[in-house]
Amino acid sequence: MASVTSENMDSSDSSSLVSASEVGSSRSWFSWCPTSEKLLELAEARILKHLKTRYEKKFVHTVQGHNIWTLKFNPTAADRVPMVMVHGFGGGAGLWVLSLDHLSKDRSVYAFDLLGFGRSSRPQFSTDAEVAEKEFVDSIESWRKEQGLEKFILLGHSLGGFLSCSYAIQHPERVKHLILVDPWGFPEKPAEDDLKRQIPGWIKVLGAVLSPFNPLASLRAAGPWGPSLVQRFRPDFQRKYSSLINDDDTIVNYIYHCNAQTPSGETAFKHLSIPYGWAKFPMINRIGKLDKRIPITFVHGARSWVENESAYSVKHLRQDNYVDVQVIKGAGHHVYADRYEDFNKVVDKVFELVDTAQEDPVLLESSV
């Protein structure tokens, strides 16, 4: 059963949806960090108030006993294939705000907080990378069943791209088109000699010191100084959204509250990765398992720290199938915010392909 809140209003009892064990595990963080589930709820509301599109909010209860915070835009558009958007590491559904009005004009769009992130439940994941990845994927599949979605366009950014690809491999019958936005976790770790040339010595020392800790541990360790820490080190985030949100703290405040609470998904990410950011089990070695009938569109930022060579490798490996690689000039890792209009145009092209294929599947095959 999905616990539905009233349209465009937050549930007054949202805190009751979090299990007692999760609340207990996070109490120590709240006593030091100026954050809470309610403050995260309010931070998200400050972002979403800028939208014009009709939408619904709800917690979706999974069979695993967790709650996935979900936003559904243009809920009455049932005649076209819907799209599901999966955010990246440290983010939440609110970060798609620059594109949601545009992309949901003619179809339903779903955006949810990954398990362990945002307003979703924050359970303890397995320390085994393969098991943790499966836990993520199983939560997405359980969410899909509760939403009653049969087929959809699946778009994932960064860690969300990695998990979206894993989902598509395991549940190919559900994915009409896979959009991977600057996806993390595709390349293999370079050989040790190459690695030594690529990574400065001081980074290696810092990495060795920080390796026992979660990536964002310093944010929580800063306690009441955490929000100013985000503002100081990532002022670019607010600038990215300035065309829609004209203030100094809405986006930074949201990012802080998304990451100042129990680091459940963050810890899982640490188990999925190895030092300096490579995936423990790179997706490039598994992409051959993806059903060849699923079209793929890669969207990379030309200035991103994520390499795009893997996208071209996938294109080479799937020569007889649709693989489109788009590199957006001037964009960094957060392509959907850096150059959101160009990002929207790429997704619009996917919509056109999917809608055309619905009418005549042969046309998509001829476009490969």
XYZ file of C-alpha atoms in Angstrom:
368
model
C 0.000 0.000 0.000
C 1.199 3.536 -0.759
C 0.601 6.189 1.850
C -0.663 9.128 -0.196
C -0.418 12.703 0.958
C -2.721 15.408 -0.344
C -1.631 16.987 -3.590
C 1.071 19.666 -3.255
C 1.047 19.331 0.544
C 3.437 17.486 2.824
C 2.122 14.813 5.153
C 1.747 16.093 8.683
C 2.714 12.702 10.088
C 5.632 11.941 7.770
C 7.949 11.307 10.711
C 5.785 8.351 11.767
C 6.653 6.571 8.542
C 10.236 6.070 9.666
C 10.854 2.964 11.728
C 11.777 3.286 15.384
C 15.161 1.699 14.730
C 15.963 4.309 12.089
C 14.923 7.176 14.346
C 17.027 5.757 17.173
C 20.083 5.370 14.974
C 19.829 8.961 13.766
C 19.139 10.605 17.148
C 22.844 11.095 17.840
C 23.258 12.975 14.571
C 20.301 15.268 15.288
C 21.708 16.176 18.709
C 24.846 17.599 17.080
C 23.752 18.504 13.539
C 21.026 21.151 13.085
C 18.870 18.864 10.949
C 15.747 16.724 11.162
C 13.272 15.013 8.863
C 10.964 18.008 9.233
C 13.692 20.453 8.233
C 14.459 18.342 5.160
C 10.740 18.323 4.319
C 10.642 22.117 4.551
C 13.852 22.472 2.536
C 12.360 20.401 -0.281
C 9.106 22.398 -0.142
C 11.055 25.638 -0.699
C 12.344 24.171 -3.975
C 9.119 22.621 -5.229
C 7.066 25.778 -4.710
C 8.720 27.147 -7.867
C 7.070 24.495 -10.064
C 3.963 25.154 -12.141
C 3.129 21.566 -13.081
C 0.469 19.626 -11.190
C 2.040 16.913 -9.058
C 1.417 14.467 -6.232
C 3.598 13.494 -3.273
C 3.612 10.290 -1.306
C 5.651 7.725 0.552
C 5.598 4.398 -1.268
C 5.922 1.403 1.056
C 8.093 -1.388 -0.344
C 7.825 -5.087 0.422
C 11.125 -4.785 2.279
C 9.364 -2.546 4.811
C 10.975 0.702 3.669
C 9.482 3.982 2.466
C 10.429 5.617 -0.824
C 9.613 9.323 -1.045
C 8.028 9.898 -4.450
C 6.953 12.840 -6.603
C 4.662 12.257 -9.592
C 4.278 15.046 -12.123
C 1.411 15.415 -14.596
C -0.371 12.379 -13.108
C -3.241 12.493 -15.629
C -1.006 11.996 -18.709
C -1.522 8.271 -19.187
C -1.376 8.091 -22.991
C 2.424 8.265 -23.304
C 5.272 6.214 -21.842
C 6.163 7.730 -18.448
C 9.673 8.572 -17.298
C 11.345 7.706 -13.991
C 14.228 9.901 -12.780
C 16.877 8.595 -10.350
C 19.135 11.153 -8.666
C 22.832 10.743 -7.892
C 24.956 10.435 -4.770
C 24.099 12.918 -2.033
C 21.086 14.266 -3.893
C 17.330 13.984 -3.921
C 14.336 14.386 -6.208
C 14.247 18.146 -5.636
C 17.434 18.673 -7.651
C 15.561 17.939 -10.910
C 13.503 21.119 -10.432
C 14.939 22.981 -13.457
C 13.640 20.305 -15.839
C 10.465 18.970 -14.250
C 8.000 21.479 -15.720
C 9.388 21.027 -19.215
C 9.790 17.249 -19.225
C 6.354 16.564 -17.754
C 4.428 18.667 -20.262
C 3.079 15.686 -22.215
C 3.732 12.673 -20.006
C 3.904 11.552 -16.395
C 7.288 11.920 -14.761
C 8.254 10.192 -11.512
C 11.141 11.330 -9.324
C 11.942 9.505 -6.106
C 14.580 9.594 -3.400
C 16.780 6.516 -3.541
C 16.685 4.234 -0.537
C 19.171 5.618 1.982
C 18.990 9.175 0.594
C 16.760 12.217 0.829
C 13.427 11.644 2.557
C 13.364 7.892 1.931
C 14.067 5.309 4.624
C 17.678 4.992 5.713
C 18.213 1.314 6.508
C 21.493 -0.479 7.063
C 22.742 -1.936 3.776
C 24.920 -4.991 3.403
C 28.672 -4.421 3.533
C 28.994 -6.755 0.519
C 29.021 -4.660 -2.670
C 27.028 -7.114 -4.770
C 24.393 -7.557 -2.080
C 24.138 -3.802 -1.454
C 23.656 -3.159 -5.175
C 20.907 -5.783 -5.237
C 19.240 -4.129 -2.250
C 19.104 -0.862 -4.162
C 17.734 -2.549 -7.282
C 15.189 -4.597 -5.342
C 13.897 -1.428 -3.685
C 13.407 0.181 -7.110
C 11.562 -2.877 -8.403
C 9.344 -3.001 -5.313
C 8.642 0.716 -5.790
C 7.706 0.067 -9.441
C 5.241 -2.653 -8.485
C 3.574 -0.423 -5.911
C 3.280 2.339 -8.503
C 1.766 -0.044 -11.061
C 4.230 0.907 -13.803
C 4.614 -1.597 -16.621
C 7.119 0.107 -18.934
C 8.936 3.404 -18.624
C 11.874 5.507 -19.724
C 14.532 5.202 -17.020
C 16.896 8.136 -16.449
C 19.669 8.052 -13.865
C 22.398 10.507 -12.919
C 25.809 9.523 -11.490
C 25.205 6.788 -8.878
C 21.601 6.787 -10.088
C 22.886 5.993 -13.580
C 24.897 3.055 -12.267
C 21.863 1.691 -10.395
C 19.524 2.382 -13.330
C 21.776 0.333 -15.600
C 21.880 -2.465 -13.022
C 18.085 -2.337 -12.802
C 17.728 -2.495 -16.598
C 19.993 -5.557 -16.733
C 17.880 -7.354 -14.149
C 14.460 -6.117 -15.318
C 14.794 -5.469 -19.067
C 11.083 -5.951 -19.745
C 10.341 -2.728 -17.835
C 12.713 -0.308 -19.582
C 11.755 1.320 -22.899
C 14.835 3.539 -23.092
C 17.792 3.955 -20.727
C 19.185 7.477 -20.265
C 22.501 7.586 -18.401
C 23.466 11.091 -17.285
C 27.171 11.306 -16.471
C 26.922 7.843 -14.913
C 29.325 6.810 -12.189
C 30.897 3.364 -11.968
C 31.444 2.364 -15.595
C 35.245 2.293 -16.173
C 37.681 -0.124 -14.628
C 40.319 1.188 -12.252
C 43.462 2.083 -14.244
C 46.602 0.007 -13.915
C 48.724 0.992 -10.908
C 51.358 2.769 -13.017
C 48.703 4.843 -14.779
C 47.022 5.547 -11.469
C 50.233 6.907 -9.974
C 50.545 9.338 -12.868
C 46.909 10.445 -12.644
C 46.590 11.045 -8.890
C 48.881 13.541 -7.085
C 50.733 12.284 -4.027
C 48.870 14.532 -1.589
C 45.544 13.127 -2.803
C 46.813 9.599 -2.094
C 47.835 10.579 1.426
C 44.500 12.287 2.077
C 42.666 9.285 0.662
C 44.534 6.934 2.999
C 43.662 9.114 6.008
C 39.980 9.410 5.104
C 39.432 5.865 3.842
C 37.812 4.580 7.092
C 35.204 7.354 6.901
C 32.165 8.031 4.747
C 32.613 10.563 1.912
C 30.550 13.280 3.648
C 31.553 12.539 7.243
C 33.126 15.981 7.600
C 29.763 17.603 6.892
C 28.213 15.895 9.896
C 31.334 16.252 12.035
C 31.065 20.017 11.573
C 27.786 19.942 13.502
C 26.163 23.407 13.643
C 28.770 24.721 11.197
C 27.688 22.171 8.561
C 25.375 24.460 6.538
C 28.038 27.154 6.232
C 30.510 24.444 5.203
C 28.311 23.520 2.220
C 27.870 27.200 1.366
C 31.615 27.768 1.507
C 32.825 24.780 -0.502
C 29.960 24.430 -2.985
C 28.622 27.933 -3.717
C 28.281 26.857 -7.346
C 25.197 24.792 -6.529
C 23.105 27.842 -5.763
C 24.333 29.578 -8.921
C 23.301 26.601 -11.044
C 19.668 27.140 -10.040
C 19.653 30.951 -10.060
C 17.477 31.144 -13.192
C 14.591 29.708 -11.163
C 15.466 30.237 -7.495
C 16.718 33.716 -6.728
C 18.165 33.459 -3.228
C 21.371 32.424 -1.526
C 20.460 29.335 0.431
C 17.481 27.271 -0.826
C 19.517 24.693 -2.783
C 22.433 24.659 -0.343
C 19.997 24.167 2.546
C 18.365 21.228 0.751
C 21.701 19.574 -0.001
C 22.781 20.001 3.610
C 19.661 18.391 5.071
C 19.819 15.561 2.521
C 23.295 14.674 3.743
C 23.454 15.676 7.404
C 21.228 12.823 8.539
C 21.984 9.130 9.033
C 24.471 8.243 6.232
C 22.725 5.061 5.114
C 22.990 5.318 1.318
C 26.325 7.068 1.674
C 27.724 4.088 3.578
C 26.337 1.731 0.924
C 28.088 3.782 -1.767
C 31.346 3.417 0.119
C 30.938 -0.371 -0.028
C 30.154 -0.203 -3.782
C 33.355 1.718 -4.494
C 37.093 1.440 -4.083
C 39.521 4.287 -3.262
C 39.580 7.329 -5.546
C 36.075 6.768 -6.882
C 36.066 3.622 -9.013
C 33.333 1.019 -8.735
C 34.244 -2.268 -7.118
C 32.360 -4.041 -9.912
C 32.557 -1.728 -12.975
C 29.473 -1.576 -15.154
C 31.520 -1.690 -18.367
C 32.201 -5.364 -17.608
C 28.480 -6.100 -17.290
C 26.920 -3.969 -19.991
C 26.976 -6.980 -22.326
C 24.252 -8.532 -20.177
C 21.849 -5.709 -20.991
C 19.077 -6.717 -23.386
C 20.180 -5.502 -26.811
C 16.658 -4.278 -27.567
C 16.967 -1.515 -24.950
C 18.144 1.770 -26.538
C 20.703 3.771 -24.546
C 21.378 7.495 -24.521
C 24.439 8.804 -22.670
C 24.455 12.461 -21.609
C 27.838 13.747 -20.460
C 29.116 17.146 -19.408
C 32.144 18.238 -21.401
C 33.718 19.643 -18.227
C 32.770 16.775 -15.929
C 35.197 14.780 -13.814
C 33.395 11.636 -15.030
C 35.151 10.309 -18.108
C 33.003 9.698 -21.210
C 35.248 7.126 -22.885
C 33.102 4.361 -21.400
C 30.079 5.668 -23.281
C 31.932 5.304 -26.579
C 33.135 1.857 -25.505
C 29.510 0.845 -24.944
C 28.615 2.242 -28.353
C 31.362 0.094 -29.884
C 30.264 -3.008 -27.975
C 26.652 -2.530 -29.084
C 27.266 -1.591 -32.702
C 24.053 -3.162 -33.935
C 21.921 -1.459 -31.310
C 20.868 2.096 -30.552
C 23.495 3.905 -28.460
C 23.631 7.695 -28.639
C 26.370 9.685 -26.891
C 25.682 13.357 -26.240
C 28.382 15.589 -24.726
C 27.032 18.964 -23.617
C 29.468 21.858 -23.883
C 30.014 23.974 -20.805
C 28.403 21.434 -18.484
C 30.064 19.693 -15.571
C 28.928 16.608 -13.690
C 25.518 18.099 -12.874
C 24.520 18.401 -16.529
C 20.815 18.802 -15.745
C 21.586 21.973 -13.758
C 24.641 23.365 -15.579
C 22.970 23.389 -19.005
C 19.408 22.353 -18.271
C 17.966 23.611 -21.576
C 20.432 21.507 -23.597
C 19.797 18.592 -21.243
C 16.049 18.912 -21.817
C 16.550 18.900 -25.589
C 18.420 15.585 -25.398
C 15.652 14.054 -23.302
C 13.054 15.466 -25.710
C 14.792 13.550 -28.493
C 14.435 10.356 -26.473
C 10.735 11.104 -25.968
C 10.312 11.473 -29.722
C 12.099 8.158 -30.353
C 10.013 6.332 -27.773
C 6.744 7.806 -29.021
C 7.665 6.947 -32.613
C 8.639 3.403 -31.649
C 5.276 2.995 -29.944
C 3.624 3.726 -33.272
C 6.103 1.878 -35.508
C 8.932 -0.152 -33.847
C 10.694 -0.595 -37.228
C 11.505 3.126 -37.325
C 13.638 2.891 -34.190
C 15.568 -0.076 -35.576
C 16.305 1.850 -38.773
C 17.710 4.786 -36.774
C 20.488 2.688 -35.194
